Amino acid sequence: QVQLVESGGGLVQAGGSLRLSCAASGNIISINYMGWYRQAPGKQRDLVARVSQGGYTHYKDSVKGRFAISRDNARNTVYLQMNSLKPEDAGVYYCYADILGRSVGIYRDYWGQGTQVTVSS
């Protein structure tokens, strides 16, 4: 069984920083994309950033220059460094990974449980 476990959320003042981590575990053969989505109250879940196995990154326009996504392929872990945080960055951050599992045999998306990020003004 594949599982994603997130950590690193919390409360921070505007202008501050947080670092999110997400580790994938289980019967994993390979991981393609890993990334982070954000869901604010009453809004849909939106992609914040993602990184390919080879390190190609993509960011939501509003976080470019402030957030940095990275991954450690040996540890099946993805990170999101969030700097210069704004109140509009707040929400529940969900990690996802496109994983080829031994029991499934095809790539499919797996999701973490979500971690709350609160930014006070």
Coordinates of C-alpha atoms in Angstrom, one line a residue:
Q1 CA 0.0 0.0 0.0
V2 CA 1.3 3.4 -1.0
Q3 CA 1.1 6.3 1.5
L4 CA 2.0 10.0 1.5
V5 CA 2.7 11.6 4.8
E6 CA 3.0 15.4 5.0
S7 CA 4.6 17.7 7.7
G8 CA 5.6 21.3 8.2
G9 CA 2.4 23.3 8.2
G10 CA 1.5 25.8 10.8
L11 CA 0.9 29.4 11.7
V12 CA 3.2 32.1 10.4
Q13 CA 3.1 35.9 10.2
A14 CA 2.9 37.6 6.8
G15 CA 6.4 37.8 5.3
G16 CA 7.5 34.7 7.1
S17 CA 8.5 31.3 5.8
L18 CA 7.5 27.7 6.1
R19 CA 8.8 24.4 4.7
L20 CA 6.5 21.6 3.8
S21 CA 7.7 18.0 3.4
C22 CA 5.9 14.9 2.0
A23 CA 7.3 11.4 2.0
A24 CA 6.0 8.6 -0.1
S25 CA 6.3 5.0 1.2
G26 CA 5.1 1.6 0.3
N27 CA 5.6 -0.8 -2.6
I28 CA 6.9 1.9 -5.0
I29 CA 8.6 1.1 -8.3
S30 CA 8.8 4.7 -9.6
I31 CA 7.5 8.2 -9.0
N32 CA 6.9 10.5 -11.9
Y33 CA 5.5 13.9 -10.8
M34 CA 5.3 15.1 -7.2
G35 CA 3.7 18.3 -6.1
W36 CA 1.5 20.4 -4.0
Y37 CA -2.1 21.6 -4.2
R38 CA -3.8 24.2 -2.1
Q39 CA -7.4 24.5 -1.1
A40 CA -8.6 27.7 0.6
P41 CA -12.0 27.7 2.3
G42 CA -14.9 27.7 -0.2
K43 CA -12.5 27.4 -3.2
Q44 CA -11.4 24.6 -5.4
R45 CA -8.1 22.8 -5.0
D46 CA -5.4 24.4 -7.2
L47 CA -2.0 23.3 -8.2
V48 CA 0.7 25.3 -6.4
A49 CA 3.9 23.6 -7.7
R50 CA 5.1 20.3 -9.1
V51 CA 8.4 18.8 -10.0
S52 CA 9.2 15.9 -12.4
Q53 CA 11.5 13.0 -11.7
G54 CA 14.1 14.8 -13.7
G55 CA 13.7 18.1 -11.8
Y56 CA 11.6 20.1 -14.2
T57 CA 9.4 22.5 -12.1
H58 CA 6.2 24.3 -12.7
Y59 CA 4.6 27.0 -10.4
K60 CA 1.4 28.8 -10.0
D61 CA 2.0 32.4 -11.2
S62 CA 1.2 33.9 -7.8
V63 CA 4.0 32.0 -6.0
K64 CA 6.8 32.3 -8.6
G65 CA 9.8 33.8 -7.0
R66 CA 8.6 33.1 -3.5
F67 CA 8.1 29.3 -3.4
A68 CA 10.6 26.6 -4.3
I69 CA 9.8 23.0 -4.9
S70 CA 12.4 20.3 -4.7
R71 CA 12.6 16.5 -4.3
D72 CA 14.9 13.9 -3.0
N73 CA 14.4 10.9 -5.3
A74 CA 16.4 8.5 -3.0
R75 CA 14.0 9.3 -0.2
N76 CA 10.8 9.6 -2.3
T77 CA 10.3 13.0 -0.7
V78 CA 9.1 16.3 -2.0
Y79 CA 9.6 19.7 -0.3
L80 CA 8.0 23.1 -0.7
Q81 CA 9.9 26.0 0.7
M82 CA 7.5 29.0 1.1
N83 CA 9.0 32.4 1.6
S84 CA 7.5 35.9 1.8
L85 CA 4.2 34.3 2.7
K86 CA 1.0 36.3 2.2
P87 CA -2.5 35.9 3.8
E88 CA -3.8 34.7 0.4
D89 CA -1.3 31.7 0.6
A90 CA -3.2 30.2 3.4
G91 CA -5.2 27.0 3.1
V92 CA -4.8 23.3 3.3
Y93 CA -1.8 22.1 1.3
Y94 CA -2.1 18.6 -0.2
C95 CA 0.9 16.6 -1.4
Y96 CA 0.4 14.4 -4.5
A97 CA 2.5 12.0 -6.4
D98 CA 2.2 10.1 -9.6
I99 CA 3.3 6.7 -8.5
L100 CA 3.9 3.3 -10.2
G101 CA 3.2 0.8 -7.4
R102 CA 4.0 -2.9 -7.5
S103 CA 0.5 -4.0 -6.7
V104 CA -1.3 -1.7 -9.1
G105 CA 1.0 -2.0 -12.1
I106 CA 0.2 1.5 -13.6
Y107 CA 0.9 5.1 -12.7
R108 CA -1.8 6.7 -10.6
D109 CA -2.1 9.7 -8.3
Y110 CA -1.8 9.4 -4.6
W111 CA -2.7 12.2 -2.1
G112 CA -1.5 13.1 1.4
Q113 CA -3.9 13.9 4.2
G114 CA -3.3 17.7 4.0
T115 CA -1.5 20.1 6.2
Q116 CA -2.9 23.5 7.3
V117 CA -1.0 26.7 6.5
T118 CA -2.3 29.9 8.2
V119 CA -0.8 33.3 7.5
S120 CA -1.6 36.1 9.8
S121 CA -1.6 39.7 8.5

